[in-house]
Amino acid sequence: MSEHLIQIEPQGAVRLLRLNRPEALNAFTAPLLSQLRQALESAAEDRETRAVVITGAGRAFSAGQDLADPHVAPSRDPGAAPKDIGHMLEHYYIPLALRLRSMPVPVVAAVNGVAAGAGANLALGCDLVVAGESASFIQAFSRIGLIPDCGGTWLLPRLVGRAKALELALLGDKLKAAEAERIGLIARVVPDAELAGTALAIAQRLAAMPTRALYETRAALDDAMKLDYEPALKREAQLQSQLGFAYDYLEGTAAFLDKRSPEFKDR
């Protein structure tokens, strides 16, 4: 793949990944999705990387799937066999969504401009979503006879509840960043000029925190959504037992007692 569809910019312990098809509003193609997954794999394997930021080049985060991509574009020949869109999901979107959700470090989405379709759900699959005030989110699938993918059917009801998730998915209306923040779809809205700096500052703050504990917090919250109360309590006890033997807990408590800044190392 000769094109650099993902720009990788190390920022100390933070790795910035920039979707780089600005001429197409960073619409997804099979090569872009492959390069993004590879970039995430590289960040996961790099012990010096302790947080990741994903954003888009130009005036959009991502317009979602590029419908001209040969993997999904329907043929205009009446005699041609239809494309199996599920193949695209199985080979590109599912591996990417699973990699994103299992990253050993926190991932921040910095949403600039529109995030539509799979582009919106890629952002929502990150741990924290920060958006510029001009950003918008669109579940555009119903407009072309499809359902939300890239994790959308799992993410939306958990973020905003079933009723609002159905409204967003069925009507496909554009949701402005301020409203997305108000209903709990995203974490924070900032002025456009402050988006890059705010997202990086959040990622740097996360990078200085106990990374393994952050990873386990995400896992515990996801697990708790499918557990009854008592099993969730037992899951908490199991994780606390493991983390209590780790370096970061010992360092964190020692730093607290010594009234100094901790230096966390676990990952």
mmCIF file of N, CA and C in Angstrom, residues 168-244:
data_model
loop_
_atom_site.group_PDB
_atom_site.id
_atom_site.type_symbol
_atom_site.label_atom_id
_atom_site.label_comp_id
_atom_site.label_asym_id
_atom_site.label_seq_id
_atom_site.Cartn_x
_atom_site.Cartn_y
_atom_site.Cartn_z
ATOM 1 N N LEU A 168 -32.079 7.984 16.385
ATOM 2 C CA LEU A 168 -30.887 8.307 15.605
ATOM 3 C C LEU A 168 -30.720 7.359 14.424
ATOM 4 N N ALA A 169 -30.953 6.057 14.676
ATOM 5 C CA ALA A 169 -30.707 5.057 13.637
ATOM 6 C C ALA A 169 -31.791 5.041 12.572
ATOM 7 N N LEU A 170 -33.050 5.202 12.970
ATOM 8 C CA LEU A 170 -34.144 5.114 12.003
ATOM 9 C C LEU A 170 -34.268 6.379 11.163
ATOM 10 N N LEU A 171 -34.203 7.545 11.800
ATOM 11 C CA LEU A 171 -34.392 8.795 11.069
ATOM 12 C C LEU A 171 -33.129 9.256 10.365
ATOM 13 N N GLY A 172 -31.965 8.939 10.937
ATOM 14 C CA GLY A 172 -30.707 9.328 10.298
ATOM 15 C C GLY A 172 -30.480 10.821 10.246
ATOM 16 N N ASP A 173 -31.049 11.564 11.206
ATOM 17 C CA ASP A 173 -30.878 13.019 11.205
ATOM 18 C C ASP A 173 -29.476 13.401 11.671
ATOM 19 N N LYS A 174 -29.039 14.555 11.212
ATOM 20 C CA LYS A 174 -27.746 15.084 11.652
ATOM 21 C C LYS A 174 -27.856 15.566 13.092
ATOM 22 N N LEU A 175 -26.922 15.132 13.922
ATOM 23 C CA LEU A 175 -26.898 15.511 15.330
ATOM 24 C C LEU A 175 -25.704 16.432 15.553
ATOM 25 N N LYS A 176 -25.971 17.660 15.953
ATOM 26 C CA LYS A 176 -24.887 18.601 16.192
ATOM 27 C C LYS A 176 -24.110 18.216 17.442
ATOM 28 N N ALA A 177 -22.860 18.646 17.501
ATOM 29 C CA ALA A 177 -21.965 18.239 18.586
ATOM 30 C C ALA A 177 -22.536 18.599 19.950
ATOM 31 N N ALA A 178 -23.107 19.795 20.095
ATOM 32 C CA ALA A 178 -23.621 20.212 21.395
ATOM 33 C C ALA A 178 -24.746 19.300 21.864
ATOM 34 N N GLU A 179 -25.613 18.887 20.951
ATOM 35 C CA GLU A 179 -26.698 17.982 21.302
ATOM 36 C C GLU A 179 -26.157 16.586 21.607
ATOM 37 N N ALA A 180 -25.142 16.158 20.852
ATOM 38 C CA ALA A 180 -24.510 14.860 21.122
ATOM 39 C C ALA A 180 -23.932 14.825 22.529
ATOM 40 N N GLU A 181 -23.344 15.932 22.965
ATOM 41 C CA GLU A 181 -22.831 16.009 24.328
ATOM 42 C C GLU A 181 -23.983 16.008 25.335
ATOM 43 N N ARG A 182 -25.049 16.728 25.035
ATOM 44 C CA ARG A 182 -26.159 16.847 25.978
ATOM 45 C C ARG A 182 -26.816 15.499 26.265
ATOM 46 N N ILE A 183 -26.948 14.650 25.255
ATOM 47 C CA ILE A 183 -27.620 13.364 25.443
ATOM 48 C C ILE A 183 -26.666 12.263 25.886
ATOM 49 N N GLY A 184 -25.379 12.599 26.051
ATOM 50 C CA GLY A 184 -24.420 11.611 26.535
ATOM 51 C C GLY A 184 -23.802 10.743 25.466
ATOM 52 N N LEU A 185 -23.957 11.130 24.199
ATOM 53 C CA LEU A 185 -23.346 10.344 23.120
ATOM 54 C C LEU A 185 -21.836 10.514 23.107
ATOM 55 N N ILE A 186 -21.360 11.724 23.433
ATOM 56 C CA ILE A 186 -19.934 12.022 23.449
ATOM 57 C C ILE A 186 -19.575 12.697 24.772
ATOM 58 N N ALA A 187 -18.294 12.811 25.032
ATOM 59 C CA ALA A 187 -17.844 13.317 26.327
ATOM 60 C C ALA A 187 -17.786 14.833 26.401
ATOM 61 N N ARG A 188 -17.338 15.494 25.331
ATOM 62 C CA ARG A 188 -17.038 16.926 25.472
ATOM 63 C C ARG A 188 -17.067 17.622 24.120
ATOM 64 N N VAL A 189 -17.520 18.881 24.130
ATOM 65 C CA VAL A 189 -17.469 19.754 22.954
ATOM 66 C C VAL A 189 -16.606 20.956 23.293
ATOM 67 N N VAL A 190 -15.747 21.334 22.353
ATOM 68 C CA VAL A 190 -14.868 22.481 22.543
ATOM 69 C C VAL A 190 -14.889 23.329 21.279
ATOM 70 N N PRO A 191 -14.467 24.597 21.367
ATOM 71 C CA PRO A 191 -14.340 25.396 20.142
ATOM 72 C C PRO A 191 -13.438 24.688 19.127
ATOM 73 N N ASP A 192 -13.767 24.834 17.851
ATOM 74 C CA ASP A 192 -13.001 24.142 16.809
ATOM 75 C C ASP A 192 -11.502 24.400 16.920
ATOM 76 N N ALA A 193 -11.134 25.639 17.202
ATOM 77 C CA ALA A 193 -9.717 25.993 17.262
ATOM 78 C C ALA A 193 -8.993 25.305 18.413
ATOM 79 N N GLU A 194 -9.760 24.831 19.399
ATOM 80 C CA GLU A 194 -9.152 24.200 20.565
ATOM 81 C C GLU A 194 -9.192 22.672 20.516
ATOM 82 N N LEU A 195 -9.795 22.111 19.461
ATOM 83 C CA LEU A 195 -10.011 20.662 19.426
ATOM 84 C C LEU A 195 -8.713 19.874 19.499
ATOM 85 N N ALA A 196 -7.774 20.187 18.609
ATOM 86 C CA ALA A 196 -6.537 19.407 18.559
ATOM 87 C C ALA A 196 -5.778 19.486 19.876
ATOM 88 N N GLY A 197 -5.656 20.699 20.415
ATOM 89 C CA GLY A 197 -4.925 20.869 21.664
ATOM 90 C C GLY A 197 -5.615 20.196 22.841
ATOM 91 N N THR A 198 -6.949 20.275 22.881
ATOM 92 C CA THR A 198 -7.687 19.656 23.982
ATOM 93 C C THR A 198 -7.565 18.140 23.939
ATOM 94 N N ALA A 199 -7.748 17.556 22.752
ATOM 95 C CA ALA A 199 -7.650 16.098 22.624
ATOM 96 C C ALA A 199 -6.266 15.606 22.993
ATOM 97 N N LEU A 200 -5.234 16.327 22.553
ATOM 98 C CA LEU A 200 -3.868 15.927 22.876
ATOM 99 C C LEU A 200 -3.609 16.055 24.372
ATOM 100 N N ALA A 201 -4.114 17.134 24.987
ATOM 101 C CA ALA A 201 -3.918 17.320 26.426
ATOM 102 C C ALA A 201 -4.595 16.217 27.221
ATOM 103 N N ILE A 202 -5.791 15.809 26.805
ATOM 104 C CA ILE A 202 -6.476 14.707 27.475
ATOM 105 C C ILE A 202 -5.679 13.421 27.324
ATOM 106 N N ALA A 203 -5.201 13.159 26.113
ATOM 107 C CA ALA A 203 -4.421 11.947 25.878
ATOM 108 C C ALA A 203 -3.130 11.953 26.685
ATOM 109 N N GLN A 204 -2.486 13.106 26.778
ATOM 110 C CA GLN A 204 -1.260 13.194 27.572
ATOM 111 C C GLN A 204 -1.547 12.969 29.052
ATOM 112 N N ARG A 205 -2.682 13.473 29.520
ATOM 113 C CA ARG A 205 -3.076 13.228 30.907
ATOM 114 C C ARG A 205 -3.304 11.733 31.146
ATOM 115 N N LEU A 206 -3.994 11.088 30.215
ATOM 116 C CA LEU A 206 -4.220 9.645 30.321
ATOM 117 C C LEU A 206 -2.915 8.866 30.270
ATOM 118 N N ALA A 207 -1.984 9.335 29.424
ATOM 119 C CA ALA A 207 -0.704 8.644 29.281
ATOM 120 C C ALA A 207 0.105 8.658 30.573
ATOM 121 N N ALA A 208 -0.135 9.658 31.409
ATOM 122 C CA ALA A 208 0.597 9.765 32.676
ATOM 123 C C ALA A 208 -0.073 8.977 33.795
ATOM 124 N N MET A 209 -1.234 8.396 33.502
ATOM 125 C CA MET A 209 -1.989 7.669 34.524
ATOM 126 C C MET A 209 -1.636 6.179 34.484
ATOM 127 N N PRO A 210 -2.142 5.385 35.444
ATOM 128 C CA PRO A 210 -1.835 3.951 35.479
ATOM 129 C C PRO A 210 -2.561 3.210 34.359
ATOM 130 N N THR A 211 -1.856 2.930 33.279
ATOM 131 C CA THR A 211 -2.463 2.445 32.042
ATOM 132 C C THR A 211 -3.232 1.144 32.227
ATOM 133 N N ARG A 212 -2.653 0.208 32.949
ATOM 134 C CA ARG A 212 -3.336 -1.074 33.114
ATOM 135 C C ARG A 212 -4.663 -0.890 33.842
ATOM 136 N N ALA A 213 -4.699 -0.022 34.835
ATOM 137 C CA ALA A 213 -5.944 0.233 35.556
ATOM 138 C C ALA A 213 -6.987 0.860 34.633
ATOM 139 N N LEU A 214 -6.563 1.728 33.719
ATOM 140 C CA LEU A 214 -7.489 2.332 32.769
ATOM 141 C C LEU A 214 -8.068 1.273 31.837
ATOM 142 N N TYR A 215 -7.211 0.382 31.362
ATOM 143 C CA TYR A 215 -7.662 -0.712 30.490
ATOM 144 C C TYR A 215 -8.689 -1.581 31.217
ATOM 145 N N GLU A 216 -8.369 -1.955 32.448
ATOM 146 C CA GLU A 216 -9.277 -2.815 33.210
ATOM 147 C C GLU A 216 -10.579 -2.097 33.563
ATOM 148 N N THR A 217 -10.529 -0.777 33.725
ATOM 149 C CA THR A 217 -11.751 -0.014 33.974
ATOM 150 C C THR A 217 -12.683 -0.120 32.777
ATOM 151 N N ARG A 218 -12.150 0.071 31.576
ATOM 152 C CA ARG A 218 -12.971 -0.077 30.368
ATOM 153 C C ARG A 218 -13.561 -1.488 30.290
ATOM 154 N N ALA A 219 -12.723 -2.488 30.510
ATOM 155 C CA ALA A 219 -13.191 -3.868 30.424
ATOM 156 C C ALA A 219 -14.274 -4.159 31.460
ATOM 157 N N ALA A 220 -14.082 -3.641 32.668
ATOM 158 C CA ALA A 220 -15.055 -3.892 33.734
ATOM 159 C C ALA A 220 -16.395 -3.236 33.434
ATOM 160 N N LEU A 221 -16.375 -2.017 32.909
ATOM 161 C CA LEU A 221 -17.620 -1.331 32.556
ATOM 162 C C LEU A 221 -18.341 -2.068 31.439
ATOM 163 N N ASP A 222 -17.598 -2.528 30.422
ATOM 164 C CA ASP A 222 -18.224 -3.286 29.343
ATOM 165 C C ASP A 222 -18.808 -4.589 29.863
ATOM 166 N N ASP A 223 -18.061 -5.291 30.722
ATOM 167 C CA ASP A 223 -18.553 -6.552 31.284
ATOM 168 C C ASP A 223 -19.800 -6.331 32.125
ATOM 169 N N ALA A 224 -19.809 -5.236 32.888
ATOM 170 C CA ALA A 224 -20.925 -4.980 33.800
ATOM 171 C C ALA A 224 -22.251 -4.786 33.063
ATOM 172 N N MET A 225 -22.187 -4.395 31.798
ATOM 173 C CA MET A 225 -23.415 -4.200 31.027
ATOM 174 C C MET A 225 -24.162 -5.507 30.770
ATOM 175 N N LYS A 226 -23.463 -6.627 30.890
ATOM 176 C CA LYS A 226 -24.114 -7.920 30.650
ATOM 177 C C LYS A 226 -24.146 -8.795 31.898
ATOM 178 N N LEU A 227 -23.797 -8.219 33.051
ATOM 179 C CA LEU A 227 -23.773 -8.959 34.305
ATOM 180 C C LEU A 227 -24.868 -8.474 35.247
ATOM 181 N N ASP A 228 -25.334 -9.384 36.099
ATOM 182 C CA ASP A 228 -26.168 -8.971 37.218
ATOM 183 C C ASP A 228 -25.287 -8.291 38.267
ATOM 184 N N TYR A 229 -25.936 -7.725 39.291
ATOM 185 C CA TYR A 229 -25.200 -6.909 40.262
ATOM 186 C C TYR A 229 -24.146 -7.706 41.035
ATOM 187 N N GLU A 230 -24.529 -8.860 41.558
ATOM 188 C CA GLU A 230 -23.564 -9.625 42.355
ATOM 189 C C GLU A 230 -22.368 -10.095 41.531
ATOM 190 N N PRO A 231 -22.567 -10.655 40.317
ATOM 191 C CA PRO A 231 -21.397 -10.998 39.504
ATOM 192 C C PRO A 231 -20.515 -9.795 39.176
ATOM 193 N N ALA A 232 -21.132 -8.615 39.002
ATOM 194 C CA ALA A 232 -20.336 -7.410 38.743
ATOM 195 C C ALA A 232 -19.492 -7.049 39.958
ATOM 196 N N LEU A 233 -20.069 -7.205 41.160
ATOM 197 C CA LEU A 233 -19.300 -6.957 42.381
ATOM 198 C C LEU A 233 -18.119 -7.921 42.490
ATOM 199 N N LYS A 234 -18.347 -9.181 42.156
ATOM 200 C CA LYS A 234 -17.279 -10.171 42.224
ATOM 201 C C LYS A 234 -16.203 -9.903 41.178
ATOM 202 N N ARG A 235 -16.638 -9.419 40.014
ATOM 203 C CA ARG A 235 -15.670 -9.048 38.968
ATOM 204 C C ARG A 235 -14.790 -7.897 39.462
ATOM 205 N N GLU A 236 -15.384 -6.920 40.141
ATOM 206 C CA GLU A 236 -14.608 -5.821 40.717
ATOM 207 C C GLU A 236 -13.570 -6.351 41.707
ATOM 208 N N ALA A 237 -13.996 -7.273 42.570
ATOM 209 C CA ALA A 237 -13.074 -7.817 43.569
ATOM 210 C C ALA A 237 -11.920 -8.563 42.906
ATOM 211 N N GLN A 238 -12.236 -9.314 41.843
ATOM 212 C CA GLN A 238 -11.195 -10.059 41.123
ATOM 213 C C GLN A 238 -10.163 -9.107 40.528
ATOM 214 N N LEU A 239 -10.646 -8.045 39.876
ATOM 215 C CA LEU A 239 -9.723 -7.091 39.244
ATOM 216 C C LEU A 239 -8.935 -6.311 40.294
ATOM 217 N N GLN A 240 -9.591 -5.910 41.383
ATOM 218 C CA GLN A 240 -8.860 -5.192 42.435
ATOM 219 C C GLN A 240 -7.768 -6.068 43.042
ATOM 220 N N SER A 241 -8.047 -7.353 43.175
ATOM 221 C CA SER A 241 -7.032 -8.262 43.700
ATOM 222 C C SER A 241 -5.810 -8.286 42.793
ATOM 223 N N GLN A 242 -6.051 -8.349 41.480
ATOM 224 C CA GLN A 242 -4.941 -8.377 40.530
ATOM 225 C C GLN A 242 -4.173 -7.057 40.535
ATOM 226 N N LEU A 243 -4.908 -5.961 40.476
ATOM 227 C CA LEU A 243 -4.259 -4.652 40.405
ATOM 228 C C LEU A 243 -3.544 -4.301 41.708
ATOM 229 N N GLY A 244 -4.044 -4.827 42.819
ATOM 230 C CA GLY A 244 -3.417 -4.528 44.106
ATOM 231 C C GLY A 244 -2.012 -5.076 44.256
#
